[in-house]
């Protein structure tokens, strides 16, 4: 079975097949020049594409509107589905406002990527306003980038954060997602 997949922000496919057919398919695809990528490379491309993944960036408590995936995760024309009442209430009564938003984060090129779970803070008292959910070194941008959630009012691109993990500190700036307009193009 072949399923369309755009987790990397580009049109792609996932192929489901019996394990005894993997070798033949791999050989056939290799003969056409298709390149294989490992999980780490996939994750870099996913984060550069600004795409949340389960369970790193999404869990059963995440509202699709928080993650910014409503355009591909919610149908307004289909019948009843789990969570529909919450979504309709947020969209119609709350005008789409949620308590937190999923954002991109840019770091200085000379820094290492922060660990998942690092806190995002603001102000003199370093109030916790969010957390990093995915972080990678971006070869395309030549710097660490991350994804995470912050309080709604702090989600605008250009907002500055202090990132804290144990005794380490980073500076980060909120950035538009995706970080790249396409896997084959330049940074935003």
mmCIF file of C-alpha atoms in Angstrom:
data_model
loop_
_atom_site.group_PDB
_atom_site.id
_atom_site.type_symbol
_atom_site.label_atom_id
_atom_site.label_comp_id
_atom_site.label_asym_id
_atom_site.label_seq_id
_atom_site.Cartn_x
_atom_site.Cartn_y
_atom_site.Cartn_z
ATOM 1 C CA UNK A 1 0.000 0.000 0.000
ATOM 2 C CA UNK A 2 1.247 3.491 -0.812
ATOM 3 C CA UNK A 3 0.038 6.457 1.245
ATOM 4 C CA UNK A 4 0.626 10.104 0.479
ATOM 5 C CA UNK A 5 2.646 11.812 3.210
ATOM 6 C CA UNK A 6 3.742 15.422 3.607
ATOM 7 C CA UNK A 7 5.461 15.264 7.010
ATOM 8 C CA UNK A 8 8.521 16.963 5.557
ATOM 9 C CA UNK A 9 6.532 19.818 4.077
ATOM 10 C CA UNK A 10 6.997 18.295 0.608
ATOM 11 C CA UNK A 11 4.904 15.760 -1.246
ATOM 12 C CA UNK A 12 6.104 12.303 -0.268
ATOM 13 C CA UNK A 13 4.905 8.780 0.182
ATOM 14 C CA UNK A 14 5.050 6.040 2.782
ATOM 15 C CA UNK A 15 5.117 2.527 1.405
ATOM 16 C CA UNK A 16 3.673 -0.290 3.490
ATOM 17 C CA UNK A 17 4.674 -3.776 2.426
ATOM 18 C CA UNK A 18 5.434 -7.235 3.723
ATOM 19 C CA UNK A 19 8.882 -7.528 5.262
ATOM 20 C CA UNK A 20 9.982 -10.131 2.727
ATOM 21 C CA UNK A 21 9.441 -7.600 -0.101
ATOM 22 C CA UNK A 22 11.573 -4.805 1.378
ATOM 23 C CA UNK A 23 14.837 -5.945 -0.213
ATOM 24 C CA UNK A 24 13.400 -6.097 -3.733
ATOM 25 C CA UNK A 25 11.736 -2.700 -3.417
ATOM 26 C CA UNK A 26 14.909 -1.170 -1.961
ATOM 27 C CA UNK A 27 16.959 -2.516 -4.883
ATOM 28 C CA UNK A 28 14.420 -1.313 -7.456
ATOM 29 C CA UNK A 29 14.276 2.184 -5.958
ATOM 30 C CA UNK A 30 18.072 2.372 -5.647
ATOM 31 C CA UNK A 31 18.382 1.524 -9.350
ATOM 32 C CA UNK A 32 16.284 4.607 -10.181
ATOM 33 C CA UNK A 33 18.525 6.938 -8.171
ATOM 34 C CA UNK A 34 16.231 7.343 -5.176
ATOM 35 C CA UNK A 35 18.213 8.076 -2.028
ATOM 36 C CA UNK A 36 17.505 6.523 1.335
ATOM 37 C CA UNK A 37 17.585 8.684 4.455
ATOM 38 C CA UNK A 38 17.960 7.630 8.054
ATOM 39 C CA UNK A 39 15.756 8.670 10.972
ATOM 40 C CA UNK A 40 18.058 11.523 12.016
ATOM 41 C CA UNK A 41 18.012 13.045 8.532
ATOM 42 C CA UNK A 42 14.242 12.656 8.393
ATOM 43 C CA UNK A 43 13.973 14.504 11.717
ATOM 44 C CA UNK A 44 16.181 17.372 10.479
ATOM 45 C CA UNK A 45 14.026 17.732 7.361
ATOM 46 C CA UNK A 46 10.849 17.551 9.462
ATOM 47 C CA UNK A 47 12.012 20.283 11.853
ATOM 48 C CA UNK A 48 13.268 22.467 8.966
ATOM 49 C CA UNK A 49 9.799 21.998 7.470
ATOM 50 C CA UNK A 50 8.247 23.103 10.774
ATOM 51 C CA UNK A 51 6.144 19.952 11.037
ATOM 52 C CA UNK A 52 5.097 18.596 14.430
ATOM 53 C CA UNK A 53 5.438 14.847 15.004
ATOM 54 C CA UNK A 54 3.751 12.483 17.406
ATOM 55 C CA UNK A 55 4.817 11.931 20.203
ATOM 56 C CA UNK A 56 7.655 14.515 20.195
ATOM 57 C CA UNK A 57 5.537 17.608 19.496
ATOM 58 C CA UNK A 58 1.990 16.292 19.786
ATOM 59 C CA UNK A 59 0.189 14.058 22.228
ATOM 60 C CA UNK A 60 -3.405 13.118 22.992
ATOM 61 C CA UNK A 61 -3.836 16.377 24.932
ATOM 62 C CA UNK A 62 -2.736 18.643 22.042
ATOM 63 C CA UNK A 63 -5.481 20.634 20.358
ATOM 64 C CA UNK A 64 -4.821 20.782 16.581
ATOM 65 C CA UNK A 65 -5.265 24.585 16.677
ATOM 66 C CA UNK A 66 -2.355 24.875 19.144
ATOM 67 C CA UNK A 67 -0.080 22.948 16.793
ATOM 68 C CA UNK A 68 -1.200 24.882 13.710
ATOM 69 C CA UNK A 69 -2.256 21.715 11.890
ATOM 70 C CA UNK A 70 -5.963 22.463 11.526
ATOM 71 C CA UNK A 71 -5.689 22.811 7.730
ATOM 72 C CA UNK A 72 -4.578 19.182 7.401
ATOM 73 C CA UNK A 73 -6.052 17.596 10.540
ATOM 74 C CA UNK A 74 -9.601 18.931 10.771
ATOM 75 C CA UNK A 75 -12.482 18.736 8.334
ATOM 76 C CA UNK A 76 -15.288 21.236 8.733
ATOM 77 C CA UNK A 77 -17.445 19.344 6.239
ATOM 78 C CA UNK A 78 -17.350 15.813 7.677
ATOM 79 C CA UNK A 79 -19.740 14.501 10.269
ATOM 80 C CA UNK A 80 -19.016 14.009 13.956
ATOM 81 C CA UNK A 81 -15.518 13.165 15.165
ATOM 82 C CA UNK A 82 -13.807 12.963 18.549
ATOM 83 C CA UNK A 83 -13.006 16.458 19.799
ATOM 84 C CA UNK A 84 -15.271 18.245 17.323
ATOM 85 C CA UNK A 85 -17.170 20.143 20.027
ATOM 86 C CA UNK A 86 -13.948 21.566 21.463
ATOM 87 C CA UNK A 87 -12.709 22.669 18.033
ATOM 88 C CA UNK A 88 -16.042 24.284 17.095
ATOM 89 C CA UNK A 89 -16.203 26.086 20.447
ATOM 90 C CA UNK A 90 -12.659 27.458 20.050
ATOM 91 C CA UNK A 91 -13.245 28.539 16.453
ATOM 92 C CA UNK A 92 -16.671 30.098 16.874
ATOM 93 C CA UNK A 93 -16.812 31.342 20.448
ATOM 94 C CA UNK A 94 -13.112 31.893 21.049
ATOM 95 C CA UNK A 95 -12.342 33.137 17.511
ATOM 96 C CA UNK A 96 -9.573 30.533 17.211
ATOM 97 C CA UNK A 97 -7.656 31.659 20.299
ATOM 98 C CA UNK A 98 -5.852 28.938 22.213
ATOM 99 C CA UNK A 99 -3.627 29.230 25.286
ATOM 100 C CA UNK A 100 -0.427 28.217 23.539
ATOM 101 C CA UNK A 101 1.024 28.079 20.040
ATOM 102 C CA UNK A 102 3.536 25.853 18.263
ATOM 103 C CA UNK A 103 6.470 27.937 17.011
ATOM 104 C CA UNK A 104 9.861 27.704 15.375
ATOM 105 C CA UNK A 105 12.984 28.858 17.234
ATOM 106 C CA UNK A 106 16.305 30.077 15.822
ATOM 107 C CA UNK A 107 19.558 29.939 17.795
ATOM 108 C CA UNK A 108 22.971 31.535 17.284
ATOM 109 C CA UNK A 109 25.075 29.551 14.792
ATOM 110 C CA UNK A 110 27.858 28.939 17.323
ATOM 111 C CA UNK A 111 25.547 27.256 19.846
ATOM 112 C CA UNK A 112 24.530 23.621 20.194
ATOM 113 C CA UNK A 113 20.891 22.647 19.839
ATOM 114 C CA UNK A 114 19.112 22.623 23.214
ATOM 115 C CA UNK A 115 17.744 19.376 24.587
ATOM 116 C CA UNK A 116 14.093 18.462 24.236
ATOM 117 C CA UNK A 117 12.234 19.717 27.294
ATOM 118 C CA UNK A 118 14.414 22.800 27.794
ATOM 119 C CA UNK A 119 12.308 25.628 29.222
ATOM 120 C CA UNK A 120 11.570 28.823 27.313
ATOM 121 C CA UNK A 121 11.629 31.803 29.671
ATOM 122 C CA UNK A 122 11.111 35.575 29.528
ATOM 123 C CA UNK A 123 11.632 38.623 31.698
ATOM 124 C CA UNK A 124 13.908 39.462 34.582
ATOM 125 C CA UNK A 125 12.436 36.683 36.711
ATOM 126 C CA UNK A 126 12.823 34.172 33.857
ATOM 127 C CA UNK A 127 9.150 33.187 33.941
ATOM 128 C CA UNK A 128 8.560 29.870 32.163
ATOM 129 C CA UNK A 129 6.472 30.539 29.062
ATOM 130 C CA UNK A 130 6.996 27.346 27.081
ATOM 131 C CA UNK A 131 9.238 24.423 26.218
ATOM 132 C CA UNK A 132 11.313 22.967 23.375
ATOM 133 C CA UNK A 133 9.761 19.824 21.861
ATOM 134 C CA UNK A 134 12.187 19.088 18.973
ATOM 135 C CA UNK A 135 15.665 20.489 18.252
ATOM 136 C CA UNK A 136 18.247 19.796 15.533
ATOM 137 C CA UNK A 137 21.294 21.270 13.812
ATOM 138 C CA UNK A 138 20.069 22.583 10.439
ATOM 139 C CA UNK A 139 22.621 22.078 7.655
ATOM 140 C CA UNK A 140 20.524 24.331 5.394
ATOM 141 C CA UNK A 141 20.503 27.232 7.864
ATOM 142 C CA UNK A 142 23.898 26.444 9.430
ATOM 143 C CA UNK A 143 22.519 26.854 12.945
ATOM 144 C CA UNK A 144 20.480 25.042 15.565
ATOM 145 C CA UNK A 145 16.717 25.280 15.179
ATOM 146 C CA UNK A 146 13.900 23.985 17.331
ATOM 147 C CA UNK A 147 10.160 23.621 17.630
ATOM 148 C CA UNK A 148 8.166 24.174 20.778
ATOM 149 C CA UNK A 149 5.118 25.645 22.450
ATOM 150 C CA UNK A 150 4.814 29.086 24.028
ATOM 151 C CA UNK A 151 2.024 31.194 25.470
ATOM 152 C CA UNK A 152 -0.154 32.506 22.648
ATOM 153 C CA UNK A 153 0.736 36.165 23.171
ATOM 154 C CA UNK A 154 4.456 35.378 22.731
ATOM 155 C CA UNK A 155 4.199 33.442 19.466
ATOM 156 C CA UNK A 156 4.980 36.269 17.032
ATOM 157 C CA UNK A 157 8.156 35.880 14.926
ATOM 158 C CA UNK A 158 10.969 37.966 16.396
ATOM 159 C CA UNK A 159 9.978 37.380 20.029
ATOM 160 C CA UNK A 160 13.097 36.687 22.088
ATOM 161 C CA UNK A 161 13.403 33.906 24.654
ATOM 162 C CA UNK A 162 15.929 32.614 27.131
ATOM 163 C CA UNK A 163 16.216 28.828 26.894
ATOM 164 C CA UNK A 164 17.152 27.066 30.118
ATOM 165 C CA UNK A 165 18.207 23.486 30.822
ATOM 166 C CA UNK A 166 19.952 22.612 34.095
ATOM 167 C CA UNK A 167 22.963 24.948 34.184
ATOM 168 C CA UNK A 168 22.982 25.813 30.449
ATOM 169 C CA UNK A 169 21.438 28.904 28.830
ATOM 170 C CA UNK A 170 20.709 29.851 25.233
ATOM 171 C CA UNK A 171 19.132 32.820 23.494
ATOM 172 C CA UNK A 172 16.462 32.069 20.911
ATOM 173 C CA UNK A 173 14.167 34.022 18.615
ATOM 174 C CA UNK A 174 10.717 32.905 17.466
ATOM 175 C CA UNK A 175 10.671 32.227 13.727
ATOM 176 C CA UNK A 176 8.075 31.458 11.086
ATOM 177 C CA UNK A 177 7.406 27.833 10.254
ATOM 178 C CA UNK A 178 8.503 26.317 7.978
ATOM 179 C CA UNK A 179 12.071 27.532 8.347
ATOM 180 C CA UNK A 180 12.539 26.838 4.634
ATOM 181 C CA UNK A 181 9.906 27.497 2.005
ATOM 182 C CA UNK A 182 10.789 24.165 0.374
ATOM 183 C CA UNK A 183 13.357 21.433 0.887
ATOM 184 C CA UNK A 184 14.950 22.666 -2.335
ATOM 185 C CA UNK A 185 14.930 26.396 -1.629
ATOM 186 C CA UNK A 186 16.588 29.001 0.493
ATOM 187 C CA UNK A 187 15.728 30.034 4.061
ATOM 188 C CA UNK A 188 12.736 32.300 4.725
#
